[in-house]
Short mmCIF file of C-alpha atoms in Angstrom, two decimals:
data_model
loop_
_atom_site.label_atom_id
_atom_site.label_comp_id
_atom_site.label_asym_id
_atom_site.label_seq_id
_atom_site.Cartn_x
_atom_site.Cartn_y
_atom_site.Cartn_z
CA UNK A 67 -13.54 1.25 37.94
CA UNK A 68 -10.01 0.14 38.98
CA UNK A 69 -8.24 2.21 40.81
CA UNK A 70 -5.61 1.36 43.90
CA UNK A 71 -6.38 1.46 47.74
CA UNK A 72 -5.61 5.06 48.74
CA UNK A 73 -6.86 7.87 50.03
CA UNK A 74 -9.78 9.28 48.09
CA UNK A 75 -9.54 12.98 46.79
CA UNK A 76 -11.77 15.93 46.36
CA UNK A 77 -11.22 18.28 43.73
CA UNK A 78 -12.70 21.56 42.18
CA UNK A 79 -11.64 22.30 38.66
CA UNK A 80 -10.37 25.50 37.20
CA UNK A 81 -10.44 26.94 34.01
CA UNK A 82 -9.63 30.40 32.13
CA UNK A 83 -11.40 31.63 29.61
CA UNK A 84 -9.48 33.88 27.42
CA UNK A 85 -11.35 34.47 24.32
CA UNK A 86 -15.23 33.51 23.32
CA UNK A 87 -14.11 30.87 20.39
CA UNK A 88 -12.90 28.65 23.38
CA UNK A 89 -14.66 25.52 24.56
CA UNK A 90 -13.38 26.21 28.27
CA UNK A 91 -16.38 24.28 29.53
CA UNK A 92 -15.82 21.29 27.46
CA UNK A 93 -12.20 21.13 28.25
CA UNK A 94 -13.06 20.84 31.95
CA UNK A 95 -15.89 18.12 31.53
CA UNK A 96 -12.76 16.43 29.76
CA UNK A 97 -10.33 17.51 32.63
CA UNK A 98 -13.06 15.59 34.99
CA UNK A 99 -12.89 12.41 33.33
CA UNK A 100 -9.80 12.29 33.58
CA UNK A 101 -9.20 13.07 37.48
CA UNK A 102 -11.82 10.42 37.76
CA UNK A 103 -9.04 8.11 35.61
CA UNK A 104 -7.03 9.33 38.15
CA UNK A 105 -9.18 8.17 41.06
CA UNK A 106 -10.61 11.71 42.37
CA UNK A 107 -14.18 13.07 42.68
CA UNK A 108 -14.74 16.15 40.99
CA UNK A 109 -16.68 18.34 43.82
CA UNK A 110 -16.92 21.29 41.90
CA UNK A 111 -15.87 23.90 38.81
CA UNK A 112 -14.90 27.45 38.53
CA UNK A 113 -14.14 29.14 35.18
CA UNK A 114 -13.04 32.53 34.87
CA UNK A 115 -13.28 34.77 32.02
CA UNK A 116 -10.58 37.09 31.17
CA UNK A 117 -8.28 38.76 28.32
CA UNK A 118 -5.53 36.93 29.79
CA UNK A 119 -4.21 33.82 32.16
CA UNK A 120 -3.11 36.00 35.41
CA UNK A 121 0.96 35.47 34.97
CA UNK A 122 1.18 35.10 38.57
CA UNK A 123 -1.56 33.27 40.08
CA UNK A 124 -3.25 31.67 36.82
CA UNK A 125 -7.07 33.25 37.83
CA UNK A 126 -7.53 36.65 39.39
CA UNK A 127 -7.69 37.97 43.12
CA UNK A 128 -11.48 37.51 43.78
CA UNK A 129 -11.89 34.03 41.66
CA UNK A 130 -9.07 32.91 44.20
CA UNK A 131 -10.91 34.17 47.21
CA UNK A 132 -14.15 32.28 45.66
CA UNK A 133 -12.06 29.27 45.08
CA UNK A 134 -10.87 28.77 48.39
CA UNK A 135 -14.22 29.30 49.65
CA UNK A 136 -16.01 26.61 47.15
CA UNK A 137 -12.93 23.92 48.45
CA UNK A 138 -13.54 24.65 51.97
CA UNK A 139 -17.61 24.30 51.18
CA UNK A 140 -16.99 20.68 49.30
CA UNK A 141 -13.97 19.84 51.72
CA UNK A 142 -11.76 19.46 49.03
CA UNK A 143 -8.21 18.19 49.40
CA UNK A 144 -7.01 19.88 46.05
CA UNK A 145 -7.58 22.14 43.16
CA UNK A 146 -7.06 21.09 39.60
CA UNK A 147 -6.43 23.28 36.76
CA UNK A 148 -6.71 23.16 33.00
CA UNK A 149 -3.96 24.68 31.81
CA UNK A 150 -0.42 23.72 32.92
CA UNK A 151 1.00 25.76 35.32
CA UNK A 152 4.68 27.97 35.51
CA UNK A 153 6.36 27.55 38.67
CA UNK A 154 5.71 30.94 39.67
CA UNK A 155 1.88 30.30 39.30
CA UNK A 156 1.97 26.51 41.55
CA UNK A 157 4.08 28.59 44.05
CA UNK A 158 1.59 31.78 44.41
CA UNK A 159 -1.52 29.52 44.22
CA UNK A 160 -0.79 26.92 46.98
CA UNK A 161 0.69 29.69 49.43
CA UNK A 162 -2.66 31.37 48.38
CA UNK A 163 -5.23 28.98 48.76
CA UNK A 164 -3.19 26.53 51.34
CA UNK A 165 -3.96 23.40 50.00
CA UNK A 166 -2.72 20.97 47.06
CA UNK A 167 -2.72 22.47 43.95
CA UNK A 168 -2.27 20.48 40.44
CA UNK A 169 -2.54 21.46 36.77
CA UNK A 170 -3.82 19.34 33.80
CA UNK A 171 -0.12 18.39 32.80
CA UNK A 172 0.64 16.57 36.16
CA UNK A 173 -2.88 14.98 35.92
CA UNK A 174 -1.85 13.24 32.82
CA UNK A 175 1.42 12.24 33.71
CA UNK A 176 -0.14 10.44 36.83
CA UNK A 177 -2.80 8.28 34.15
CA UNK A 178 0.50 7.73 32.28
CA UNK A 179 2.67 6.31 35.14
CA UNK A 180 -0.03 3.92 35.91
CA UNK A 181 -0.83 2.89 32.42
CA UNK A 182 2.89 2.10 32.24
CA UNK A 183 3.46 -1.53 31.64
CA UNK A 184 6.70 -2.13 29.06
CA UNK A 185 10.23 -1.07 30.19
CA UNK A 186 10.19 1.10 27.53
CA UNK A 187 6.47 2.92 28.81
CA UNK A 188 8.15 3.46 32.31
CA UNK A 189 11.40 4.81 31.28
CA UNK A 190 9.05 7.55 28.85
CA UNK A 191 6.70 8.23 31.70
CA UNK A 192 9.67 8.97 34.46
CA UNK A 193 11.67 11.24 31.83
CA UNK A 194 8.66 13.09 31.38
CA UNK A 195 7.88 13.80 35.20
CA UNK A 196 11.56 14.80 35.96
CA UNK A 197 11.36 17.36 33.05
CA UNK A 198 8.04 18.18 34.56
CA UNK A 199 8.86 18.60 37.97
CA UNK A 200 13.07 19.62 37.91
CA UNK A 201 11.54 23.22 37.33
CA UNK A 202 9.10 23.28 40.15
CA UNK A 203 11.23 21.38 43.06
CA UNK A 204 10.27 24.04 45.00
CA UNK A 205 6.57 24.71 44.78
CA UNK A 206 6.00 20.59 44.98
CA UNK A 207 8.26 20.42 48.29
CA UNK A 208 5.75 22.68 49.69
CA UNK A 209 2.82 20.49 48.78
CA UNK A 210 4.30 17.13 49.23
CA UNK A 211 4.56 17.66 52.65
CA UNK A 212 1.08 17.62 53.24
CA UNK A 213 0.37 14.77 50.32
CA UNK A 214 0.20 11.69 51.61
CA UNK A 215 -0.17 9.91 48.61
CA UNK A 216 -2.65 10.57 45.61
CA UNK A 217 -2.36 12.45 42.36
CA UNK A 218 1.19 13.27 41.54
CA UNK A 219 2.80 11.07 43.81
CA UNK A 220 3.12 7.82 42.27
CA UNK A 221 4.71 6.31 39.36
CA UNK A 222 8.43 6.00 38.57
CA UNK A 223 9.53 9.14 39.49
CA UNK A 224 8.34 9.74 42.93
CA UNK A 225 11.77 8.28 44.14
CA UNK A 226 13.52 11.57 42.87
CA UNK A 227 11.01 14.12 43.85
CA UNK A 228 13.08 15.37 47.12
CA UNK A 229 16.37 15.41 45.68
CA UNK A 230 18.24 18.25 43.94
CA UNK A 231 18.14 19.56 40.74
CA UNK A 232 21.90 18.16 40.25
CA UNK A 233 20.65 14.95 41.04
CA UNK A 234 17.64 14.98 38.79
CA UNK A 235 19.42 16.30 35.81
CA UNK A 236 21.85 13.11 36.31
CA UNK A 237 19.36 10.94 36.57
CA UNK A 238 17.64 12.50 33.02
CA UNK A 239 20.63 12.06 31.67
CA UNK A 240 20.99 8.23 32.36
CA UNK A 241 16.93 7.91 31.04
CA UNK A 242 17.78 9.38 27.88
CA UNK A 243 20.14 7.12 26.90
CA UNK A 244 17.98 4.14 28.00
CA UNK A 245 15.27 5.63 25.32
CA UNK A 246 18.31 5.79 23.10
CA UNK A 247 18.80 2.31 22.87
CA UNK A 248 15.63 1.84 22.49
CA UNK A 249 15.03 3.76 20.20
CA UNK A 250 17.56 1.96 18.23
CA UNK A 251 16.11 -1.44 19.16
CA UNK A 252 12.43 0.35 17.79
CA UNK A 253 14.52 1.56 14.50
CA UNK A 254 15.49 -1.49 13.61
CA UNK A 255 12.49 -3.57 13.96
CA UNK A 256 11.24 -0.45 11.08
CA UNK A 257 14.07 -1.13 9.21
CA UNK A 258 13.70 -5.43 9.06
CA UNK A 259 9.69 -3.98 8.36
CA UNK A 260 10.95 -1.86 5.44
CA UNK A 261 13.07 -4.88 3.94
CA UNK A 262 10.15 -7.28 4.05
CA UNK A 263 8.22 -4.94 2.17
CA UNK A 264 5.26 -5.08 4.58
CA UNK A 265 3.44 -1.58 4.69
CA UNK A 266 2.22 -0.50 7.51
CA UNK A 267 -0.75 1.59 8.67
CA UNK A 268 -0.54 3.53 11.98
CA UNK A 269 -4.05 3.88 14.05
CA UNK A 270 -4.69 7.40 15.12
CA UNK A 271 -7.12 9.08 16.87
CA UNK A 272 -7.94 10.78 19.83
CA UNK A 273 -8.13 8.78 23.21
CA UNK A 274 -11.12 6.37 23.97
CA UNK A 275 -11.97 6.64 20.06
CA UNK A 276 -11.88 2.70 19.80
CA UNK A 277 -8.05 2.46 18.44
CA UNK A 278 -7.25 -1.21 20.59
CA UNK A 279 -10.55 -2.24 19.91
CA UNK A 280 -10.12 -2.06 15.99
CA UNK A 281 -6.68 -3.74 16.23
CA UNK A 282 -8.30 -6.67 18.45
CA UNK A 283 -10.91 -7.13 16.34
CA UNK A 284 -9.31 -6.90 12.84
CA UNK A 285 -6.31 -9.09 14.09
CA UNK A 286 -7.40 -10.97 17.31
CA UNK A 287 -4.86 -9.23 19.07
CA UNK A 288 -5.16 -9.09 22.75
CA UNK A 289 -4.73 -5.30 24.12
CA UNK A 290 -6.05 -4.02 27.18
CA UNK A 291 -9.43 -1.97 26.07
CA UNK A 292 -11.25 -0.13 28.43
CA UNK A 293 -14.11 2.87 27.94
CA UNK A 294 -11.24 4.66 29.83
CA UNK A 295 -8.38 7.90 28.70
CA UNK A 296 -5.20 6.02 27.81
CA UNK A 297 -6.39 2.94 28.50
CA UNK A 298 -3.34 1.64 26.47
CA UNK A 299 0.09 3.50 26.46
CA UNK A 300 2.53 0.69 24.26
CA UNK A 301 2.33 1.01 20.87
CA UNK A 302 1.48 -2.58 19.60
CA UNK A 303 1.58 -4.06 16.20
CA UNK A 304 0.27 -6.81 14.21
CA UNK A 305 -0.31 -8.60 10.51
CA UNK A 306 -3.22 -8.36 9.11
CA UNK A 307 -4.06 -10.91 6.42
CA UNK A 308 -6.59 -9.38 3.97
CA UNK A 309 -8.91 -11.61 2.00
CA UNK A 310 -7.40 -11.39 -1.28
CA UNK A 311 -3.89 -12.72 0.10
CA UNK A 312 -2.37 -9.89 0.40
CA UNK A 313 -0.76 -8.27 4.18
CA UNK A 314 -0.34 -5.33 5.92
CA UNK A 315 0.81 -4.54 9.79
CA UNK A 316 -1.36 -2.37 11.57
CA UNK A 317 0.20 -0.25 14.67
CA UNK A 318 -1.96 1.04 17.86
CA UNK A 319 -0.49 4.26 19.19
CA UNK A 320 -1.25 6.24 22.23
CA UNK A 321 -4.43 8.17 22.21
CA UNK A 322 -4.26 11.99 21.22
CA UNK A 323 -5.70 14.93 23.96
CA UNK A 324 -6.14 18.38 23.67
CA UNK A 325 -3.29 20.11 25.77
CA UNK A 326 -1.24 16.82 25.35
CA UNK A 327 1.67 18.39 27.44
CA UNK A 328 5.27 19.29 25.51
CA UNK A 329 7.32 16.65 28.46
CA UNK A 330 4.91 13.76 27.10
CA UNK A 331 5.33 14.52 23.20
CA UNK A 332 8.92 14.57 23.65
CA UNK A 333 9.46 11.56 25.89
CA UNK A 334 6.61 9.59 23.87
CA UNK A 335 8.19 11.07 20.48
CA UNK A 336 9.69 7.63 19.42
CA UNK A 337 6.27 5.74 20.07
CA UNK A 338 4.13 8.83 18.40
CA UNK A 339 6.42 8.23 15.16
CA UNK A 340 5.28 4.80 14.52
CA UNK A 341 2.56 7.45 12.45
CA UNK A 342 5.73 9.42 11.19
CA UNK A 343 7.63 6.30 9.60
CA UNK A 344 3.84 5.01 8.73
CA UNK A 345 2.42 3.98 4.76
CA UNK A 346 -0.80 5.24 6.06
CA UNK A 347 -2.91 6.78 8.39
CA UNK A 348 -6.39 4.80 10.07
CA UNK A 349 -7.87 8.00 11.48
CA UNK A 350 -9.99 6.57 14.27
CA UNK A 351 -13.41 9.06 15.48
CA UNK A 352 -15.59 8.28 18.05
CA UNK A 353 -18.72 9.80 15.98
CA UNK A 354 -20.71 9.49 19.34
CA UNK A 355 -18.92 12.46 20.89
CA UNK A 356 -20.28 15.51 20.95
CA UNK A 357 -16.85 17.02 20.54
CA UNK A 358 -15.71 14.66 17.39
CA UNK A 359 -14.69 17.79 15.27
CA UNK A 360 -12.74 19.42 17.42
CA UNK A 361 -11.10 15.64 18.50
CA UNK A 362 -10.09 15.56 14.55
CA UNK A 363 -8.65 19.04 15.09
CA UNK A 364 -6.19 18.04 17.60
CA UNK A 365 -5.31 14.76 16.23
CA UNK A 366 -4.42 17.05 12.74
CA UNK A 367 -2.69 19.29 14.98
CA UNK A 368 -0.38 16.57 16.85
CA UNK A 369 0.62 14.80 13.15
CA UNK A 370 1.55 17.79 12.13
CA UNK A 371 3.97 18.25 14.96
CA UNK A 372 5.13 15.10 14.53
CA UNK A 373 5.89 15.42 10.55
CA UNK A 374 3.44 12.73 9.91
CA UNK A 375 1.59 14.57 7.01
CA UNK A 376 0.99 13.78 3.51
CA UNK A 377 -0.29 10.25 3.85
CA UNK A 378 -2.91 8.84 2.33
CA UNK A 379 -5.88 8.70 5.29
CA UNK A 380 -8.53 6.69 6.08
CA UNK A 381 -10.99 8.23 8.44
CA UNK A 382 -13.28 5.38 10.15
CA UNK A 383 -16.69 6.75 12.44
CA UNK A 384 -16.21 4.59 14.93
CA UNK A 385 -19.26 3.78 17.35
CA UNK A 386 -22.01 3.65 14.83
CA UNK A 387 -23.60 1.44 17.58
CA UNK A 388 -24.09 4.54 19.76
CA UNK A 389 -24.74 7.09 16.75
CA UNK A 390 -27.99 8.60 16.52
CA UNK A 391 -27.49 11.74 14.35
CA UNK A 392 -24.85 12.12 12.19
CA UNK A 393 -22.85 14.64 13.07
CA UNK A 394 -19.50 14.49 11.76
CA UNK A 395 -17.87 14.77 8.30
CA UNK A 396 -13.64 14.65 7.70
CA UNK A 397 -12.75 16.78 4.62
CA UNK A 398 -8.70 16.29 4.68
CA UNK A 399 -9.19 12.40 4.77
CA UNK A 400 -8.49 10.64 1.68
CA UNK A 401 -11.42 8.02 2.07
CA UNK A 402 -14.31 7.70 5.07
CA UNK A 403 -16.07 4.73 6.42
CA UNK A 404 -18.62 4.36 8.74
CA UNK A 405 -17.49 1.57 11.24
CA UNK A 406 -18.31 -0.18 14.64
CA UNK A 407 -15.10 -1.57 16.24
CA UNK A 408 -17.08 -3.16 19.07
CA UNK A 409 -19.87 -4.99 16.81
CA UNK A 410 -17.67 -5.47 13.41
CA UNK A 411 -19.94 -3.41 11.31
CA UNK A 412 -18.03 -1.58 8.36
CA UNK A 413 -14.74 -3.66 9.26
CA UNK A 414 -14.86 -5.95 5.70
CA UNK A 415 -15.02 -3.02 3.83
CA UNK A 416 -12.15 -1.52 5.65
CA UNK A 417 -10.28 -4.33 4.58
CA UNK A 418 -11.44 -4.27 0.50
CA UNK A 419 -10.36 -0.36 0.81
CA UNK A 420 -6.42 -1.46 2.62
CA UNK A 421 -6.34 -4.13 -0.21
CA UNK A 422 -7.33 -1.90 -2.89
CA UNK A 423 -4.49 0.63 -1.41
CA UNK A 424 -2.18 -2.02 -1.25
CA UNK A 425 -2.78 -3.11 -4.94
CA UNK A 426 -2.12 0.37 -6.40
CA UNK A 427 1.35 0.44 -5.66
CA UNK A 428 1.52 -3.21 -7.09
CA UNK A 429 1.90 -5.13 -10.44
CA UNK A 430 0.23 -8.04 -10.15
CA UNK A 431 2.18 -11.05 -12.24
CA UNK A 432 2.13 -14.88 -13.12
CA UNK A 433 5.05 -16.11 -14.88
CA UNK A 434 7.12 -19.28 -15.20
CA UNK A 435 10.89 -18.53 -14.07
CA UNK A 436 13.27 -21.08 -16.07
CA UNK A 437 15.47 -22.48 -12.64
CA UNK A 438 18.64 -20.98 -13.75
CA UNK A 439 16.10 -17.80 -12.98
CA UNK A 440 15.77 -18.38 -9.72
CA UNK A 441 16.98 -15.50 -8.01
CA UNK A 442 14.65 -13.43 -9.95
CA UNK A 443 12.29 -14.92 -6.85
CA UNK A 444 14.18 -13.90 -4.14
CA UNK A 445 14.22 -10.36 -5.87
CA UNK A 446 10.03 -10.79 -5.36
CA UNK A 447 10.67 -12.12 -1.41
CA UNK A 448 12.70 -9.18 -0.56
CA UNK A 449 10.48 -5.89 -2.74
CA UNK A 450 7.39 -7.45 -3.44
CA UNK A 451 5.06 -10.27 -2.21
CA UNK A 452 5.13 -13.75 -2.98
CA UNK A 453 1.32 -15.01 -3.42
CA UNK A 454 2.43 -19.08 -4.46
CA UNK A 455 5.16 -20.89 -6.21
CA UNK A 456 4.88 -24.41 -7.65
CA UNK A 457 8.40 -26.15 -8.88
CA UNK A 458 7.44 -28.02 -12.21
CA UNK A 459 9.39 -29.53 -15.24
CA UNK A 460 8.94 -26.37 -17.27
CA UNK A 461 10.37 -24.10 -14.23
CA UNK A 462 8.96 -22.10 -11.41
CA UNK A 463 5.38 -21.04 -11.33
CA UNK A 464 4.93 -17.98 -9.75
CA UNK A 465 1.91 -15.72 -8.75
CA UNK A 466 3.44 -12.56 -6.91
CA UNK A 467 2.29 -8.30 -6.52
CA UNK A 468 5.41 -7.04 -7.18
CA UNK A 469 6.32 -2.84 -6.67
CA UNK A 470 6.69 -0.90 -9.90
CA UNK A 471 10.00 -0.08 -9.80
CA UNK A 472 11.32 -3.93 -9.43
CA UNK A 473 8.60 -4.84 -12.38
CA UNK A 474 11.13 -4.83 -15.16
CA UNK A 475 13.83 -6.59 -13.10
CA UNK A 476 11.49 -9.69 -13.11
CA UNK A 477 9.93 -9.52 -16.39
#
């Protein structure tokens, strides 16, 4: 894998189970792929059952004691754990167990500020650490002067890590308005969308379900994909010509997680509504993971926070290459198809289902416009879609899918 020149670290994992319907276990074998995105070694993993997360020290007396025991044993340099942390909990914890102590949150703001390519990726990724970290200046002090580097460290906000709250909130000011304009700049590249009366589908799905490699394969498009968590952070989008003539632009969008932390759905909220401001939803599932149902879950959960409900959805099990059982059925999606991103299996019949969508909000017409008609055909340019027009002596002859409520208007 590629990871920078640094120093390697050791971690144990820590989880709480609170009640028996949780998949604590599962959430840590996710939690250790993605410290190993991170660059660390997962050395070992505690979970502790109780009624409650310990409001002071996140796991009980004696699981701390057995903790510090298991790092020492593995020479660990940190502890990791799967929930994100209050200040008063990072505090109590490193004083306790006097070494490095992270939570899942920071973990995935480290993969993001070293996924972050675009101007637009960075300025997200630092506004999300400062929120992050302006509430525990004082519990990371403590641990960054031992640090030397590693998880937590890098990225664009390391530079403000030392200063003072004053200073941070300043400098979250001057990021938000950054995101403003581009958020503006990302508005109005919907809007020019909206006028040419392209739809657009938004690819879902949870991370490492296949998302870039669909777009590259279904529109040669060239983004980074990697068997890797967040592999791709920019939201990239692209035409898609279908075989009947008609087009539609299809959008990547960051991968989905469970626990995705508050700081990174609100800094990220303007790339995450690409599916909000979406015709559809392409529901990406990697049907080779044992967890695939509860990976639908979240991905529900998250577009419902986002508001992007209520959209007709195409569900695609991805991986068929790797499926041996079937294992996984979507009930809320509108239509399912079995698919392989990686071999192209499935992927033409994908594209007879986004035509077929396509067509039912369409009229389909051939006429002959007399020329003093004429602007009848830049009515179809602007609302509909222009298939072919051929200037004879009788007048213009058009073939054109036009949208119902412009049908009359050109007839």
């Amino acid at each position: 894998m590629e990871y920078f020149n640094e120093i390697e670290e050791r971690v144990v994992l820590v989880g709480v189970q609170v009640n028996d319907n949780e998949d604590t276990y599962e959430s840590l074998e996710e939690l250790e792929e993605l410290a190993e995105t991170a660059g660390a070694v997962t050395v070992g993993k505690i979970i502790q059952n109780r009624e409650a997360v310990h409001p002071g020290t996140y796991i009980g007396k004696g699981k701390i004691e057995e903790v510090r025991t298991l790092a020492l044993a593995m020479d660990a340099t940190g502890i990791i754990c799967d929930d994100e942390l209050s200040p008063a909990q990072l505090n109590n914890l490193e004083r306790e167990l006097d070494c490095k102590v992270m939570d899942r949150t920071l973990l995935i703001l480290d993969i993001f500020a070293r996924r972050a390519v675009t101007s637009e990726g960075k300025i997200q990724v630092e506004l999300a650490q400062l929120r992050y970290r302006s509430a525990r200046l004082v519990g990371l002090r403590n641990s960054l002067s031992r640090l030397g580097g590693g998880i937590g460290t890098r990225g664009p906000g390391e530079k403000k890590l030392e200063t003072d709250r004053r200073l941070i909130r300043t400098r979250i000011s001057a990021l938000k308005q950054e995101l403003s304009q581009v958020e503006k700049h990302r508005d109005l590249i919907r809007s020019k969308r909206a006028r040419g009366n392209i739809k657009t589908a938004a690819i879902v799905g949870y991370t490492n379900a296949g998302k870039s490699t669909l777009l590259n394969t279904m529109t040669g498009a060239e983004v980074l994909s990697e068997d890797k968590l967040f592999a791709t952070l920019d939201p990239t989008t692209r035409l898609l010509n279908l075989d009947d003539g008609q087009q539609i632009l299809l959008t990547d969008t960051v991968g989905f997680i469970r626990k995705l932390p508050h700081h990174l759905v609100e800094a990220f909220k303007s790339t995450l509504e690409e599916a909000k401001y979406a015709d559809y939803i392409i529901h990406v599932v990697d049907a080779s993971n044992p967890q695939a149902e509860m990976q639908m879950h979240i991905v529900y959960e998250t577009l419902q926070e986002l508001g992007a409900t209520g959209k007709k959805t195409i569900t695609l099990y991805n991986k068929q290459d790797a499926v041996s059982v079937e294992q996984v059925r979507d009930f809320r999606a509108d239509y399912t198809l079995k698919i392989s991103a990686k071999t192209g299996e499935g992927l033409s019949e994908l594209k007879e289902l986004l035509g077929k969508l396509l067509a039912e909000d369409q009229i389909y017409i051939e006429r002959v416009f007399p020329y003093q008609e004429a602007g009848k055909i830049q009515l179809i340019r602007d609302y509909g879609q222009l298939i072919s027009e051929e200037y004879t002596e009788a007048g213009i002859v058009v073939k054109a899918r036009v949208p119902m409520e412009i049908y009359t208007r050109v007839t």
